[in-house]
CSV table of C-alpha atoms in Angstrom, one decimal:
chain,number,residue,atom,x,y,z
V,1,MET,CA,50.9,-39.7,61.6
V,2,GLU,CA,54.3,-38.2,62.2
V,3,ASN,CA,53.9,-36.0,59.0
V,4,LYS,CA,50.6,-34.7,60.0
V,5,ARG,CA,51.8,-34.0,63.6
V,6,PHE,CA,54.8,-32.0,62.1
V,7,THR,CA,52.4,-30.0,59.9
V,8,CYS,CA,50.0,-29.2,62.6
V,9,ILE,CA,52.9,-28.0,64.9
V,10,ALA,CA,54.2,-25.8,62.0
V,11,LEU,CA,50.8,-24.3,61.3
V,12,LEU,CA,50.3,-23.5,65.0
V,13,VAL,CA,53.6,-21.9,65.1
V,14,ILE,CA,52.7,-19.6,62.1
V,15,LEU,CA,49.3,-18.9,63.6
V,16,LEU,CA,51.1,-17.8,66.9
V,17,VAL,CA,53.5,-15.6,65.1
V,18,VAL,CA,50.7,-13.9,63.1
V,19,VAL,CA,48.6,-13.3,66.4
V,20,LEU,CA,51.6,-11.7,68.0
V,21,LEU,CA,52.5,-9.6,65.1
V,22,TYR,CA,48.9,-8.3,64.7
V,23,GLY,CA,48.5,-8.1,68.6
V,24,GLY,CA,51.4,-5.9,68.7
V,25,TYR,CA,50.2,-3.9,65.8
V,26,PHE,CA,46.7,-3.1,67.4
V,27,ASP,CA,48.4,-2.5,70.7
V,28,VAL,CA,50.6,0.4,69.1
V,29,LYS,CA,47.5,1.7,67.2
V,30,GLY,CA,44.7,1.2,69.6
V,31,ASN,CA,41.7,-0.8,69.0
V,32,ALA,CA,38.2,0.3,67.8
V,33,PHE,CA,36.3,-0.5,71.1
V,34,ASP,CA,38.7,1.6,73.3
V,35,LYS,CA,38.6,4.3,70.9
V,36,ARG,CA,34.9,4.6,71.0
V,37,LYS,CA,35.0,4.6,74.8
V,38,VAL,CA,37.6,7.4,74.9
V,39,SER,CA,35.4,9.3,72.4
V,40,SER,CA,32.5,9.1,74.7
V,41,VAL,CA,34.8,10.1,77.7
V,42,VAL,CA,36.0,13.3,76.0
V,43,GLN,CA,32.6,14.2,74.6
V,44,ASN,CA,31.2,14.2,78.2
V,45,TYR,CA,34.1,16.1,79.4
V,46,LEU,CA,33.7,18.9,76.8
V,47,SER,CA,30.0,19.1,77.4
V,48,SER,CA,30.6,19.6,81.2
V,49,ASN,CA,33.5,22.1,80.8
V,50,TYR,CA,32.8,24.1,77.6
V,51,LYS,CA,29.0,24.4,77.6
V,52,ASN,CA,29.3,27.7,75.4
V,53,GLU,CA,31.6,26.1,72.8
V,54,GLU,CA,30.7,24.1,69.8
V,55,PHE,CA,33.5,21.4,69.8
V,56,LYS,CA,33.7,18.1,67.8
V,57,LEU,CA,36.2,15.3,67.8
V,58,ASP,CA,38.4,14.7,65.0
V,59,LYS,CA,41.0,11.9,65.0
V,60,ILE,CA,42.1,9.9,67.9
V,61,GLU,CA,45.6,8.6,68.2
V,62,TYR,CA,47.0,5.9,70.5
V,63,SER,CA,50.6,6.6,72.0
V,64,TYR,CA,52.3,4.9,75.0
V,65,ASP,CA,49.2,3.9,77.1
V,66,LYS,CA,47.5,7.2,76.3
V,67,TYR,CA,45.0,8.3,73.7
V,68,VAL,CA,45.4,11.7,72.2
V,69,VAL,CA,42.2,13.3,70.9
V,70,ASN,CA,42.1,16.1,68.4
V,71,VAL,CA,39.3,18.5,69.1
V,72,GLN,CA,38.1,21.1,66.6
V,73,SER,CA,35.7,24.0,66.8
V,74,SER,CA,32.6,23.9,64.7
V,75,THR,CA,32.7,27.5,63.9
V,76,ASN,CA,36.5,28.0,63.1
V,77,ARG,CA,38.3,24.8,62.0
V,78,PHE,CA,41.6,26.4,62.8
V,79,LYS,CA,40.7,26.5,66.5
V,80,GLU,CA,42.0,23.0,67.6
V,81,PHE,CA,43.7,21.4,70.5
V,82,ASN,CA,44.5,18.1,71.9
V,83,ILE,CA,43.0,16.3,74.9
V,84,THR,CA,45.2,13.3,76.3
V,85,VAL,CA,43.4,10.4,78.0
V,86,ASP,CA,44.9,7.9,80.2
V,87,ASP,CA,44.2,4.4,78.9
V,88,GLU,CA,45.2,2.5,82.0
V,89,PHE,CA,43.5,4.0,85.0
V,90,GLY,CA,39.7,4.8,84.4
V,91,ASP,CA,40.2,6.9,81.3
V,92,ARG,CA,41.2,10.0,83.2
V,93,ILE,CA,41.8,13.3,81.4
V,94,LEU,CA,45.5,13.8,81.7
V,95,LYS,CA,45.8,17.1,79.8
V,96,ASP,CA,43.6,19.6,78.2
V,97,GLU,CA,45.7,22.0,76.0
V,98,TYR,CA,42.9,24.4,75.7
V,99,LYS,CA,42.4,24.9,79.5
V,100,GLU,CA,46.3,25.3,79.6
V,101,ASN,CA,46.7,27.8,76.9
V,102,SER,CA,43.3,29.0,75.6
V,103,LYS,CA,44.5,32.6,74.9
V,104,GLN,CA,47.3,31.4,72.4
V,105,ILE,CA,44.8,28.9,70.8
V,106,GLU,CA,42.3,31.7,70.1
V,107,LEU,CA,45.1,33.8,68.7
V,108,ALA,CA,46.5,31.3,66.3
V,109,ALA,CA,43.0,30.2,65.3
V,110,LYS,CA,42.1,34.0,64.4
V,111,VAL,CA,45.4,34.6,62.6
V,112,SER,CA,45.1,31.2,60.7
V,113,SER,CA,41.5,32.0,59.5
V,114,TYR,CA,42.6,35.4,58.2
V,115,ILE,CA,45.5,34.1,56.3
V,116,ASN,CA,43.4,31.2,54.9
V,117,ASN,CA,40.7,33.8,53.7
V,118,GLU,CA,43.3,35.8,51.9
V,119,ILE,CA,45.4,32.9,50.3
V,120,GLU,CA,42.7,30.5,49.3
V,121,PRO,CA,41.1,32.5,46.5
V,122,ASN,CA,44.3,33.0,44.7
V,123,ILE,CA,45.0,29.3,44.8
V,124,LYS,CA,41.6,28.4,43.7
V,125,GLU,CA,42.0,30.6,40.8
V,126,SER,CA,45.3,29.0,39.6
V,127,ILE,CA,44.9,25.3,40.7
V,128,PRO,CA,41.4,23.6,40.0
V,129,GLN,CA,42.7,20.6,42.0
V,130,PHE,CA,42.9,22.8,45.2
V,131,SER,CA,41.2,21.3,48.2
V,132,ARG,CA,41.9,23.1,51.4
V,133,ILE,CA,44.6,24.9,53.5
V,134,ASP,CA,45.9,23.8,56.9
V,135,ILE,CA,47.8,26.2,59.0
V,136,GLU,CA,50.1,25.4,61.8
V,137,MET,CA,51.1,28.4,64.1
V,138,LEU,CA,54.6,27.7,65.7
V,139,GLU,CA,55.8,28.8,69.2
V,140,LYS,CA,57.4,32.1,68.0
V,141,GLY,CA,53.8,33.5,67.8
V,142,ASN,CA,53.1,32.9,71.5
V,143,SER,CA,54.6,36.3,72.5
V,144,TYR,CA,51.9,38.3,70.8
V,145,ASP,CA,48.7,39.6,72.5
V,146,SER,CA,46.6,40.6,69.4
V,147,VAL,CA,45.8,39.4,66.0
V,148,ASP,CA,46.7,42.6,64.4
V,149,ALA,CA,50.2,42.7,66.1
V,150,LEU,CA,51.0,39.2,64.9
V,151,LEU,CA,49.7,39.8,61.3
V,152,GLN,CA,51.7,43.0,60.9
V,153,GLU,CA,54.8,41.3,61.8
V,154,VAL,CA,54.2,38.3,59.5
V,155,GLN,CA,53.3,40.5,56.5
V,156,ASN,CA,56.3,42.7,57.1
V,157,GLY,CA,58.5,39.8,57.0
V,158,GLU,CA,60.6,41.0,60.0
V,159,ASN,CA,60.6,37.7,62.0
V,160,ASP,CA,61.8,34.2,61.6
V,161,VAL,CA,59.4,31.5,60.4
V,162,LEU,CA,56.1,31.7,62.6
V,163,GLY,CA,54.3,28.8,61.1
V,164,LYS,CA,53.6,26.4,58.4
V,165,ILE,CA,51.0,26.6,55.6
V,166,ASN,CA,49.9,23.3,54.3
V,167,ILE,CA,48.3,23.5,50.8
V,168,ILE,CA,46.3,20.3,50.0
V,169,LEU,CA,45.6,19.3,46.4
V,170,LYS,CA,43.4,16.4,45.4
V,171,GLY,CA,42.8,14.8,41.9
V,172,LYS,CA,43.0,12.0,39.7
V,173,ASN,CA,46.2,10.7,37.8
V,174,ILE,CA,48.3,13.7,38.5
V,175,THR,CA,52.0,13.0,37.7
V,176,GLU,CA,54.7,14.5,39.9
V,177,LYS,CA,55.8,16.7,36.9
V,178,SER,CA,52.1,18.1,36.8
V,179,PHE,CA,52.2,18.7,40.6
V,180,LEU,CA,55.2,20.6,40.4
V,181,SER,CA,54.0,22.7,37.5
V,182,MET,CA,50.9,23.5,39.4
V,183,ILE,CA,53.0,24.8,42.3
V,184,LEU,CA,55.2,26.7,39.9
V,185,SER,CA,52.0,28.6,38.5
V,186,LEU,CA,51.9,30.4,41.9
V,187,LYS,CA,55.4,31.8,41.7
V,188,GLY,CA,55.4,35.6,42.5
V,189,ASN,CA,51.8,35.4,43.5
V,190,GLU,CA,51.6,38.7,45.4
V,191,VAL,CA,49.6,37.3,48.4
V,192,LEU,CA,51.3,33.9,48.8
V,193,ASN,CA,54.7,35.9,48.4
V,194,LYS,CA,53.8,38.0,51.4
V,195,TYR,CA,53.5,34.9,53.7
V,196,SER,CA,56.2,32.8,52.1
V,197,LYS,CA,58.8,35.1,53.8
V,198,ASN,CA,57.7,33.9,57.2
V,199,PHE,CA,56.1,30.5,56.8
V,200,ILE,CA,57.1,27.1,55.6
V,201,ILE,CA,54.9,26.5,52.5
V,202,ALA,CA,54.1,22.9,52.0
V,203,PHE,CA,52.1,21.3,49.1
V,204,TYR,CA,50.6,17.9,49.2
V,205,TYR,CA,48.9,16.0,46.4
V,206,TYR,CA,46.4,13.2,47.4
V,207,PRO,CA,44.3,11.0,45.3
V,208,LYS,CA,40.9,12.1,44.9
V,209,TYR,CA,39.3,9.4,47.1
V,210,ALA,CA,41.5,10.3,50.2
V,211,ASN,CA,39.3,11.4,53.1
V,212,VAL,CA,42.0,11.7,55.7
V,213,GLU,CA,45.5,13.0,55.5
V,214,LEU,CA,48.8,12.0,57.2
V,215,GLN,CA,47.2,10.0,59.8
V,216,ALA,CA,49.8,7.8,61.6
V,217,SER,CA,47.4,5.0,62.1
V,218,ASN,CA,46.3,4.7,58.4
V,219,ILE,CA,49.0,4.2,55.8
V,220,LEU,CA,46.4,4.9,53.1
V,221,SER,CA,46.3,8.5,54.3
V,222,TYR,CA,49.6,9.5,53.0
V,223,PRO,CA,50.0,11.6,50.0
V,224,TYR,CA,51.4,10.7,46.5
V,225,TYR,CA,53.7,13.8,46.3
V,226,SER,CA,54.8,16.6,48.7
V,227,VAL,CA,57.2,19.5,48.7
V,228,GLU,CA,58.2,21.9,51.6
V,229,LEU,CA,59.5,25.3,50.7
V,230,LEU,CA,61.2,27.8,53.1
V,231,GLU,CA,61.9,30.7,50.8
V,232,ASN,CA,60.2,33.6,49.1
V,233,SER,CA,58.0,32.4,46.4
V,234,SER,CA,59.3,34.7,43.7
V,235,LEU,CA,62.6,32.7,43.9
V,236,TRP,CA,60.8,29.3,43.2
V,237,ASN,CA,61.9,27.5,40.1
V,238,TYR,CA,61.1,24.0,38.6
V,239,ASN,CA,64.7,22.5,39.4
V,240,ASP,CA,64.6,23.5,43.1
V,241,LEU,CA,61.1,22.2,43.5
V,242,GLU,CA,62.0,18.9,41.8
V,243,ASP,CA,65.0,18.6,44.2
V,244,LYS,CA,62.9,19.2,47.3
V,245,ALA,CA,60.0,17.0,46.2
V,246,VAL,CA,59.2,13.8,47.9
V,247,ASN,CA,57.5,10.8,46.1
V,248,TRP,CA,55.6,9.1,48.8
V,249,LYS,CA,54.4,6.3,46.4
V,250,ILE,CA,57.8,4.6,46.5
V,251,ASN,CA,59.0,5.5,50.1
V,252,PHE,CA,59.3,2.8,52.8
V,253,ARG,CA,56.3,3.3,55.0
V,254,TYR,CA,54.8,0.2,53.7
V,255,VAL,CA,57.9,-2.0,54.7
V,256,PRO,CA,56.6,-3.4,58.1
V,257,GLU,CA,53.3,-4.5,56.6
V,258,LEU,CA,54.9,-6.0,53.5
V,259,VAL,CA,57.4,-7.9,55.5
V,260,GLY,CA,54.6,-9.3,57.8
V,261,VAL,CA,52.7,-10.6,54.7
V,262,LEU,CA,55.9,-11.9,53.1
V,263,PHE,CA,56.7,-13.8,56.1
V,264,ILE,CA,53.3,-15.4,56.2
V,265,LEU,CA,53.5,-16.3,52.5
V,266,ILE,CA,57.0,-17.8,52.8
V,267,SER,CA,55.9,-19.8,56.0
V,268,ILE,CA,52.9,-21.3,54.0
V,269,VAL,CA,55.1,-22.2,51.0
V,270,LEU,CA,57.7,-24.0,53.3
V,271,VAL,CA,55.1,-25.8,55.1
V,272,LYS,CA,53.6,-27.2,51.9
V,273,LYS,CA,57.0,-28.1,50.6
V,274,LEU,CA,57.8,-30.1,53.8
V,275,GLU,CA,54.4,-31.7,53.4
V,276,HIS,CA,55.2,-32.6,49.9
V,277,TYR,CA,58.8,-34.2,50.8
V,278,ASN,CA,57.4,-36.1,53.8
V,279,ASN,CA,54.7,-37.7,51.5
V,280,ILE,CA,57.4,-38.9,49.0
């Protein structure tokens, strides 16, 4: 009887720890029910405030009692912004980036679309595994009033870095060496070279099945390899690429999950061993 009582107590303790761990995990990441509710709130807000715009919701991230909802235009994927929703008091809209800064969001979207349309054909021609380009405009572009003025400065290479160009590759069984060789095939490319003077150029390789990329709430959305370059593409060489490359397959982003699983397995083994000794 004493042995069974001890076993029950041990199992309850393990169950409690697991519940607390996963409760904290979902509290940090948000839960599916609340995300659906927030999605509905934001969609109603967009319908009421932007009747002439075609906006759609992308990802929803939970952070410190707030949900941050990424909104994209259906006509220009580079036109995007975040809406922050309060999770505690009636799902209030706390912040609307488009309402606060529509002029610069429009400018960044038009410039990004232009750059994408110029670079994309060059990469497609050289790398069959090419998927798409994401472009992030940084704050230094905020002082410009027109697309032409900003593009001229970027193409002339007269300013500091104005943004980041993320080039996404997807494929099956690509090695890190093959990934870097693909990047090197773009060395000195006339169009890419023009923008590599003022933009961080980042390459990411994802497995073919990846539907989302670099989403904080989904560890399966991380790439296999990546490399960021802040220099003229005509100066690229294999050794430099190799030094700057990150192999995400062996990094430590899985450690919290692995520790949790390992703790549960060890606890189960210990309970079984105690049961065995108590029965002897």
